Coordinates of C-alpha atoms in Angstrom, one line a residue:
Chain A
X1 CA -17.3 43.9 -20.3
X2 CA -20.5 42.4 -18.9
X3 CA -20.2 40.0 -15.9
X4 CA -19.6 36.7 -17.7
X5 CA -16.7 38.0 -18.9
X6 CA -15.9 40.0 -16.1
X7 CA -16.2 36.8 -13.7
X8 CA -13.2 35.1 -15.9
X9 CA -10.9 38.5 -15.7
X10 CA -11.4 38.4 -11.6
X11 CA -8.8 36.1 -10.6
X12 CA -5.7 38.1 -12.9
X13 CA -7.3 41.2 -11.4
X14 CA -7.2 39.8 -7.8
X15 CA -3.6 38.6 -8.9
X16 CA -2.6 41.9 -10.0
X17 CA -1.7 40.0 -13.1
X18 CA -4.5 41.8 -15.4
X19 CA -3.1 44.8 -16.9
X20 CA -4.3 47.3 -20.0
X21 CA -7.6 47.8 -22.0
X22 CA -8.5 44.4 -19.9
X23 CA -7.9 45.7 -16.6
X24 CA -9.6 49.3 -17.3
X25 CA -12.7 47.9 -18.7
X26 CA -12.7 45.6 -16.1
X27 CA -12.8 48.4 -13.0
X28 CA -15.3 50.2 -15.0
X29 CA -17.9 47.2 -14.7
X30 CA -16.3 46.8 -11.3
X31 CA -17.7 49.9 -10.1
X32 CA -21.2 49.3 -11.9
X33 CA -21.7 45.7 -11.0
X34 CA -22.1 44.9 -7.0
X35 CA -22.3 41.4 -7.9
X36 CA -18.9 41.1 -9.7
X37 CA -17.8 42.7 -6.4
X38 CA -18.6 40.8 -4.1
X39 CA -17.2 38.3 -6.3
X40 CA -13.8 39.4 -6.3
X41 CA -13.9 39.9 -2.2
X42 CA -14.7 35.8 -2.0
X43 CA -11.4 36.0 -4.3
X44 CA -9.2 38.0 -2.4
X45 CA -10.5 36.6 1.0
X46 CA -9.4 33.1 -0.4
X47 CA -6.3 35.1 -1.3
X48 CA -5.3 36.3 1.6
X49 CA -6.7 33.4 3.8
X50 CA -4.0 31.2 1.7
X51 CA -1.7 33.5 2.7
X52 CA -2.1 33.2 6.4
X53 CA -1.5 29.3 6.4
X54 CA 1.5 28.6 8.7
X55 CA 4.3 26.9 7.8
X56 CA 6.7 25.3 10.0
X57 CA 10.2 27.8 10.2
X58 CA 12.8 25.1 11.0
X59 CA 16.0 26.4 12.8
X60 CA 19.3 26.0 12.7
X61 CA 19.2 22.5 14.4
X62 CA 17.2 21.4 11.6
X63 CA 19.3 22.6 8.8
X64 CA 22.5 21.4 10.9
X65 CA 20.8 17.9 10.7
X66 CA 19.1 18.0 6.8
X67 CA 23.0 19.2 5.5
X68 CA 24.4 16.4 7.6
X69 CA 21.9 13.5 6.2
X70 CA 22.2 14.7 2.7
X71 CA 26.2 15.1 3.2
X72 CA 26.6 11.8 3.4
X73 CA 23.6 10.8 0.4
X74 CA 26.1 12.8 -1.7
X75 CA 29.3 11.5 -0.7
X76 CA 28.0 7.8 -1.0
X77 CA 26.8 8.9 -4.6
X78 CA 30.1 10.6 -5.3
X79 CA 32.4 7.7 -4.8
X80 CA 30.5 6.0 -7.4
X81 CA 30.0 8.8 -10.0
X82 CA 30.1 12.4 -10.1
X83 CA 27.7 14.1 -11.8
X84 CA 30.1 15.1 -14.7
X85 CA 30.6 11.6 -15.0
X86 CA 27.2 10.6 -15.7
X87 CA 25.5 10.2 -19.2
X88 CA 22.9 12.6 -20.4
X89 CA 19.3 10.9 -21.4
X90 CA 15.8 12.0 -20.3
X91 CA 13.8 11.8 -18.2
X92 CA 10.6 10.2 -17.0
X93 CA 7.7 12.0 -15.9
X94 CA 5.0 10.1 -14.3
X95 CA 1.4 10.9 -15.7
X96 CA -1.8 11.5 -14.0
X97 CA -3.3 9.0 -15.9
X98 CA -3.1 5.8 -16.1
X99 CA -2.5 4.3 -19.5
X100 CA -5.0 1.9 -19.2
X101 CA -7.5 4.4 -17.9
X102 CA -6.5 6.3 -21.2
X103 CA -6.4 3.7 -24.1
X104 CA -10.2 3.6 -23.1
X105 CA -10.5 6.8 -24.2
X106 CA -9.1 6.3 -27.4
X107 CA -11.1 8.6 -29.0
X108 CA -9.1 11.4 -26.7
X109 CA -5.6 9.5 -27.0
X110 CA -3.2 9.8 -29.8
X111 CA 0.0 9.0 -30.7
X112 CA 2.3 9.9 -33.1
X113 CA 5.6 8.9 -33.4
X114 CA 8.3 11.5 -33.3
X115 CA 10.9 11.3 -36.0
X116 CA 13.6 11.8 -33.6
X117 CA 16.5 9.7 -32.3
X118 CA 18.4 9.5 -29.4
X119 CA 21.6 7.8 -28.8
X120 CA 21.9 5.6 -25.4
X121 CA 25.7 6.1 -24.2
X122 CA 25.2 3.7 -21.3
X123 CA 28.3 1.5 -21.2
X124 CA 28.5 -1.3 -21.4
X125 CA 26.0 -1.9 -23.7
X126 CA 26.4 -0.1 -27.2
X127 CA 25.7 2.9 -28.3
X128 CA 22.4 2.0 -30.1
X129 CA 20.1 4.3 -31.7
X130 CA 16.7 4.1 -30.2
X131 CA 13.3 5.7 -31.3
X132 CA 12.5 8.6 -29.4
X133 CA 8.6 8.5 -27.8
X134 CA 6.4 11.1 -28.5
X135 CA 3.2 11.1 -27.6
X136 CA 1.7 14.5 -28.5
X137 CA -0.6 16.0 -26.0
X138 CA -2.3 19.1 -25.0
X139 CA 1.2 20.0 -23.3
X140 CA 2.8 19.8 -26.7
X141 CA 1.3 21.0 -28.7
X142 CA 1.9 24.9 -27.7
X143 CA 5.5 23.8 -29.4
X144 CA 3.9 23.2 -32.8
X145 CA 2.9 25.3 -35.7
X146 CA -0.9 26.3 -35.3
X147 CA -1.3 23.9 -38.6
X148 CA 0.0 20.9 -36.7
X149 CA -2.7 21.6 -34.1
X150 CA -5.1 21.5 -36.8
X151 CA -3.6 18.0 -38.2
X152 CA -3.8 16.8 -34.9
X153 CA -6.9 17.7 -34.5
X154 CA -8.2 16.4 -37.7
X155 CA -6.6 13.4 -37.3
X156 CA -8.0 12.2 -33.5
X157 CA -11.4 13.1 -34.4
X158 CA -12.0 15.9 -32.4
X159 CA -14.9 17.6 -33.0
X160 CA -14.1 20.3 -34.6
X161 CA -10.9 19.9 -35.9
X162 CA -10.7 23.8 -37.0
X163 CA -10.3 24.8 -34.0
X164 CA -7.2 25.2 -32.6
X165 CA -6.0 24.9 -29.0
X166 CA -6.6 28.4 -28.2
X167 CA -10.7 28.0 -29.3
X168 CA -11.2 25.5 -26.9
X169 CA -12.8 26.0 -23.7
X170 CA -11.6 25.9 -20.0
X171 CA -13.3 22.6 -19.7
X172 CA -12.0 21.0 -23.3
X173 CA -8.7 22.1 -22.1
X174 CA -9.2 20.2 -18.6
X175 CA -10.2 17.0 -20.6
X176 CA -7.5 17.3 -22.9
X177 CA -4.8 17.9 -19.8
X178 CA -6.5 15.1 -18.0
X179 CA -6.7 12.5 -20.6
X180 CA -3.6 12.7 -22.5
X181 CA 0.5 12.3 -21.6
X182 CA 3.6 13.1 -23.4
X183 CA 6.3 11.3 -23.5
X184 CA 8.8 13.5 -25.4
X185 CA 12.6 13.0 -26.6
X186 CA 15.9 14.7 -26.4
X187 CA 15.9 17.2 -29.3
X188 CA 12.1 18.8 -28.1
X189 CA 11.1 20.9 -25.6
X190 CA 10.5 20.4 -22.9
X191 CA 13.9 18.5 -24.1
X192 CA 14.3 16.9 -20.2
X193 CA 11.5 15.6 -19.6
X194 CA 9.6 12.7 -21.2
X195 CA 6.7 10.9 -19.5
X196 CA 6.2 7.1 -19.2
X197 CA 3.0 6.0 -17.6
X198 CA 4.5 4.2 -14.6
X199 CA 1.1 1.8 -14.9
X200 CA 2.5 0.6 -18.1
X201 CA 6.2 0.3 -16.9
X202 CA 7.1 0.4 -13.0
X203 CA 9.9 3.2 -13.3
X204 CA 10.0 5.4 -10.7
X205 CA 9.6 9.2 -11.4
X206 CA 12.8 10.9 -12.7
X207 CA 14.1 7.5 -13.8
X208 CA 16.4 8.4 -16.5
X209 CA 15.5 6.3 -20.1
X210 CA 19.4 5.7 -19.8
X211 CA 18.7 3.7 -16.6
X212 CA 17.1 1.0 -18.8
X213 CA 18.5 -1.5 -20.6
X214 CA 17.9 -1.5 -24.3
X215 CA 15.4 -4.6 -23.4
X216 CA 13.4 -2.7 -21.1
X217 CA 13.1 0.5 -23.7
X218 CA 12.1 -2.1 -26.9
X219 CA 9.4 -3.7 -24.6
X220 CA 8.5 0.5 -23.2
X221 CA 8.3 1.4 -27.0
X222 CA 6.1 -2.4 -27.9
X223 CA 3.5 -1.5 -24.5
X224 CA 3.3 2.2 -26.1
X225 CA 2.1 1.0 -29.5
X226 CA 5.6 2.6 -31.4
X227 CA 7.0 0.1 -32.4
Chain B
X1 CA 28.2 35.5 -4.7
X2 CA 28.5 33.6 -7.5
X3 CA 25.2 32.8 -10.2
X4 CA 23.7 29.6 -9.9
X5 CA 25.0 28.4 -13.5
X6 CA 28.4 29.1 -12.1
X7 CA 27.7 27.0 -9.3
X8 CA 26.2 24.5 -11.7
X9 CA 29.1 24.4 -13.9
X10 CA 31.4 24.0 -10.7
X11 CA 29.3 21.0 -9.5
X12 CA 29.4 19.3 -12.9
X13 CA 33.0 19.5 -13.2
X14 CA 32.9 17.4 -9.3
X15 CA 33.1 20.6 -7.0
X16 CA 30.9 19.1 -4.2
X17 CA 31.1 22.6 -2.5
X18 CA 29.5 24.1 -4.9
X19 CA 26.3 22.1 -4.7
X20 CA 26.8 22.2 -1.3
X21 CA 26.1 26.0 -2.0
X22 CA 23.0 25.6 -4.2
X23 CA 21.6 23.3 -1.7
X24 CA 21.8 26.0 1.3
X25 CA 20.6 28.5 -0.9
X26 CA 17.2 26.2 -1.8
X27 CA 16.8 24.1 0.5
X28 CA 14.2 26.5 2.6
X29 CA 11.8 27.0 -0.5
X30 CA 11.9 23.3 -1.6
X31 CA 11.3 22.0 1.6
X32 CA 8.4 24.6 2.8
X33 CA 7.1 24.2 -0.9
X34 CA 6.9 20.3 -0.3
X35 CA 5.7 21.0 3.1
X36 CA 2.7 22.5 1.7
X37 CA 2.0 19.9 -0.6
X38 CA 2.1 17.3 1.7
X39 CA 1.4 18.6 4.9
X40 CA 3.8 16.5 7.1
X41 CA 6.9 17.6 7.8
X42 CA 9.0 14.2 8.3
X43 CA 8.0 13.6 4.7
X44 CA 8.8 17.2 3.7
X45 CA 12.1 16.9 4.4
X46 CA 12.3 13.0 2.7
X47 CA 11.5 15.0 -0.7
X48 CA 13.4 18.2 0.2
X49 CA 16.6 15.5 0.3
X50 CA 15.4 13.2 -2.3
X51 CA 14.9 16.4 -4.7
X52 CA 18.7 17.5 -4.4
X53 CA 20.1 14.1 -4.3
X54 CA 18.2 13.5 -7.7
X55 CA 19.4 16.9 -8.9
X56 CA 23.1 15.8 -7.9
X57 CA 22.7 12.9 -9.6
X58 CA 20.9 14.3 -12.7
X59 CA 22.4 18.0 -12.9
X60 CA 23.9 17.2 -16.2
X61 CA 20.3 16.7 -17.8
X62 CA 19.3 20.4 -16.3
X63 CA 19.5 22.0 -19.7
X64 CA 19.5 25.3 -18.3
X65 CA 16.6 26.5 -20.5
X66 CA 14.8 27.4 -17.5
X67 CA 15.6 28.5 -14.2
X68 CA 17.5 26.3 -11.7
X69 CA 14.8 26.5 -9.1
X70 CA 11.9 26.0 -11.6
X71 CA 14.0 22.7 -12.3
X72 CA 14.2 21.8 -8.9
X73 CA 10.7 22.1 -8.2
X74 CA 9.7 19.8 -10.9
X75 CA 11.6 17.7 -9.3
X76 CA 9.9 18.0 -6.0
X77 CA 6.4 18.2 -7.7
X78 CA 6.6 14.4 -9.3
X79 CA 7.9 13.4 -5.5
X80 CA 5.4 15.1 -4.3
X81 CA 3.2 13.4 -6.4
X82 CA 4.1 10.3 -5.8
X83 CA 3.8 10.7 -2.4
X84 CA 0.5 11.6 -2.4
X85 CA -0.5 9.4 -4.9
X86 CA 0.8 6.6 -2.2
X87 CA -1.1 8.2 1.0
X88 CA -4.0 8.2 -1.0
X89 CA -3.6 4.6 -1.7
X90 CA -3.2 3.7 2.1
X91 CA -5.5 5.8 3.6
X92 CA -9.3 6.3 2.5
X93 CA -10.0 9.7 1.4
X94 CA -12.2 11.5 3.1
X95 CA -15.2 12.7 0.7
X96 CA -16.0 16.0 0.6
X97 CA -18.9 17.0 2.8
X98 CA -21.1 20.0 1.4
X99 CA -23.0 20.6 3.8
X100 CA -21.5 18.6 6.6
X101 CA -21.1 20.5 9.8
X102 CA -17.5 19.6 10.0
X103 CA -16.8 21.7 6.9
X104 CA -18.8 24.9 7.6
X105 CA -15.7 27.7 8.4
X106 CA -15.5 28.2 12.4
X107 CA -15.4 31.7 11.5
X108 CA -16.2 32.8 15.0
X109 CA -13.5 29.8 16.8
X110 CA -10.3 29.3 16.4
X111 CA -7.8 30.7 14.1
X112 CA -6.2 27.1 14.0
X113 CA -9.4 25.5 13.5
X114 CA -9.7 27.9 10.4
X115 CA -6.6 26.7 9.2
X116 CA -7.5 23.6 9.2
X117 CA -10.3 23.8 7.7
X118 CA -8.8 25.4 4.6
X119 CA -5.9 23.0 4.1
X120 CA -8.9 20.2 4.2
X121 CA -10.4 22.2 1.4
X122 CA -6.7 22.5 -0.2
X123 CA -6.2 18.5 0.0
X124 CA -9.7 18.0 -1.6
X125 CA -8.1 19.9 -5.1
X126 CA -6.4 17.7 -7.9
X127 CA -3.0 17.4 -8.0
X128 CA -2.3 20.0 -10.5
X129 CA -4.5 22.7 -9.0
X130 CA -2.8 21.7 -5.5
X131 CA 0.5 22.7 -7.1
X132 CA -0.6 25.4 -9.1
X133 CA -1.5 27.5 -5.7
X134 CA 1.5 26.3 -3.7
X135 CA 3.5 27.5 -6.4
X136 CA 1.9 30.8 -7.9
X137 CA 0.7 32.0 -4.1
X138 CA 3.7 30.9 -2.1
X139 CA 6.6 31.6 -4.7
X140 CA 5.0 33.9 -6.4
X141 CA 6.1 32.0 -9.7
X142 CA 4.9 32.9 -13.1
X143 CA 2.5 30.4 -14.8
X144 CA 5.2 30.0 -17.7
X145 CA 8.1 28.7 -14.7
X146 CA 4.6 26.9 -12.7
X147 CA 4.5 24.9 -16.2
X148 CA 8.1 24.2 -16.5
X149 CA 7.3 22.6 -12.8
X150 CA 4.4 20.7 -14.0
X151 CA 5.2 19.7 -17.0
X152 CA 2.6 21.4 -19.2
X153 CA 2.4 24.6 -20.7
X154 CA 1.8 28.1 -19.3
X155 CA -1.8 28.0 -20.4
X156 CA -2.6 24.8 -18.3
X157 CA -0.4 26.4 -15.6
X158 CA -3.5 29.3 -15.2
X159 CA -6.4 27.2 -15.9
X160 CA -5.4 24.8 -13.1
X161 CA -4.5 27.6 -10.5
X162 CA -7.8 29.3 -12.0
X163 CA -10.1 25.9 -11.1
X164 CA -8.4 25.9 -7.4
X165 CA -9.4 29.5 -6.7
X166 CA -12.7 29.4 -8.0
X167 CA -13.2 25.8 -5.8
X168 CA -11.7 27.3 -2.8
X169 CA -13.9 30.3 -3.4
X170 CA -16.8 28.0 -3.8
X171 CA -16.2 26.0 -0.1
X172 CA -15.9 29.3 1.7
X173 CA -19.5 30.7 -0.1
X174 CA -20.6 27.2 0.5
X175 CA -19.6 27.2 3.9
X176 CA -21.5 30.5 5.2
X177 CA -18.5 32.8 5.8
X178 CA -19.1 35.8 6.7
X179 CA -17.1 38.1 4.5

């Protein structure tokens, strides 16, 4: 281990996450290398100063109060529908970036379109199959064989499209995490979640797809580019 | 005591009790958790209840594929988010200053004024390398469940908690401390 790669092992080690060959080479370079020493004391002292932040400890008053307030959210919710009683759907995730920030970098963006379908049970409206969204990301792409990565890769001009996710560096990885959403249906996981850039479409967060009308979703899926 | 997916089940089939139960026995870590993300305490516990009325309201759609809590604080995260996505709208942020006085440690002063200083540092981080502390330091939570509450993968998990410490680690070299 020389200090380059000892400098990206600290943080496990300080974490007491590192473990095996890693960890032992580690504390031999460790007890060679002053610098990578007082390297992991900055670490810890972050550590252990994040660890002495105060938090408020609220008391019994407090909780008295929060049960009472969200006693009566509930109740109001429950004489409209229990939660047994509602339908099932997904979700919507809000994105740190906003789509228009991220159609510029088209080069970065891409979208494929998932060849699932989903089935919106919101009454009254009819059951009506609808194309799920999935816009395959960074996120996703763990869920896929390592030859999809490559396809994907290949086919939104990265720069080396060989590579696959687990080449690329902390940075590319940043890029990739920072540039790109997902918006992903039903039958893939994460199954619960899917993401809709709120500066395309105004839903709230956790605004359920079956919240929409079928209107709303054909205009989502037309502003997205799958349709 | 009964497991949470019991509980779960019970809710689902309209036993209000039963959330009741999961709500007492969460309700300290999601609202400390949002506490720390947004540093005010009113607003702390406007998520703490938004995150469990949106759970009561969306419990069917917890597929159970991870764990209860990691669900629930995905749920607080995007509030969270949104939240400070708003103060940041409202309120000019305050750039960082590296070699500002203002931001040097008071190592010698105040224990509080420490404090301070490091949550200043902790509100300069991205949203994702915010979280990823919160979550890994405070709840000790694995980067696979810290993904689950971020929506990304485990990998992305560690590289954003990685970023924040080596930032934060940066400030306090930055600002002179005396180790």
């Amino acid at each position: 281990v020389n200090c380059r790669k000892a400098q990206k092992l600290l943080i496990d080690f300080a974490d007491q996450s590192l473990a095996g060959t890693a960890r032992k080479e580690l504390e031999t370079h460790l007890a060679q290398c002053e610098h990578c020493r007082t390297e992991l004391a900055h670490i810890r002292t972050v550590r252990e100063n994040l660890l002495s932040l105060e938090t408020p400890e609220p008391g019994a008053d407090f909780w008295e109060e929060f049960d009472r307030k969200l006693s009566q959210k509930l109740d109001a919710e429950g004489t409209s529908r229990t939660p047994a009683e509602r339908v099932s759907g997904v979700l919507v995730w809000r994105p740190r970036v906003a789509y228009a920030a991220a159609a510029l970098t088209m080069s970065l963006i891409a979208v494929l379109v998932a060849t699932a379908f989903f089935i919106l049970q919101r009454p009254p409206q009819p059951a009506t199959e609808l194309p799920v969204i999935a816009r395959e990301t960074h996120d996703s792409l763990a869920l896929y064989p390592a030859n999809d990565r490559l396809e994907f890769f290949a086919q939104h001009g990265f720069e080396s499209p060989e590579r696959s996710l687990a080449d690329l560096s902390e940075e590319e990885l940043a890029v990739l995490e920072e540039e790109m959403f997902i918006v992903i249906g039903p039958d893939l996981e994460p199954a619960s979640q899917a993401m809709v850039p709120e500066e395309i479409y105004e839903y709230t967060v956790y605004d359920m797809l079956d919240d929409l009308s079928y209107e709303d979703i054909e205009t989502l899926c037309k502003e997205l580019g799958l349709t | 005591v009964l497991p949470d997916d019991e509980l779960i089940r019970k809710s689902l089939a309209g036993d209000r009790r039963a959330f009741d139960e999961l709500v007492v026995r969460y309700r300290k870590q999601v609202y400390l958790t949002a506490y720390r993300m947004v540093e005010n305490a009113e607003i702390a516990e406007e998520i703490a209840q938004e995150t469990f009325l949106r759970a009561y309201r969306q419990l069917r759609s917890f597929r159970r594929k991870a764990r209860f809590t990691t669900w629930l604080y995905r749920i607080t995260m995007n509030l969270c988010y949104t939240e400070l996505k708003r103060s940041a709208k409202e309120n000019t942020p305050v750039p960082p200053a590296v070699n500002n006085s203002s931001d040097r440690v008071p190592g010698k002063l105040m224990e509080e004024e420490r404090m301070a200083w490091l949550k200043r540092q902790i509100a300069l981080l991205p949203f994702k390398q915010r979280a990823a502390v919160t979550l890994r330091t405070f709840q000790n939570m694995s980067f696979n469940e810290i993904g689950h509450s971020l929506g990304c993968t485990a990998g992305s998990a560690r590289v954003n908690y990685r970023h924040a410490i080596l930032k934060l680690k940066e400030a306090l070299k930055r600002s002179g401390e005396e180790l």
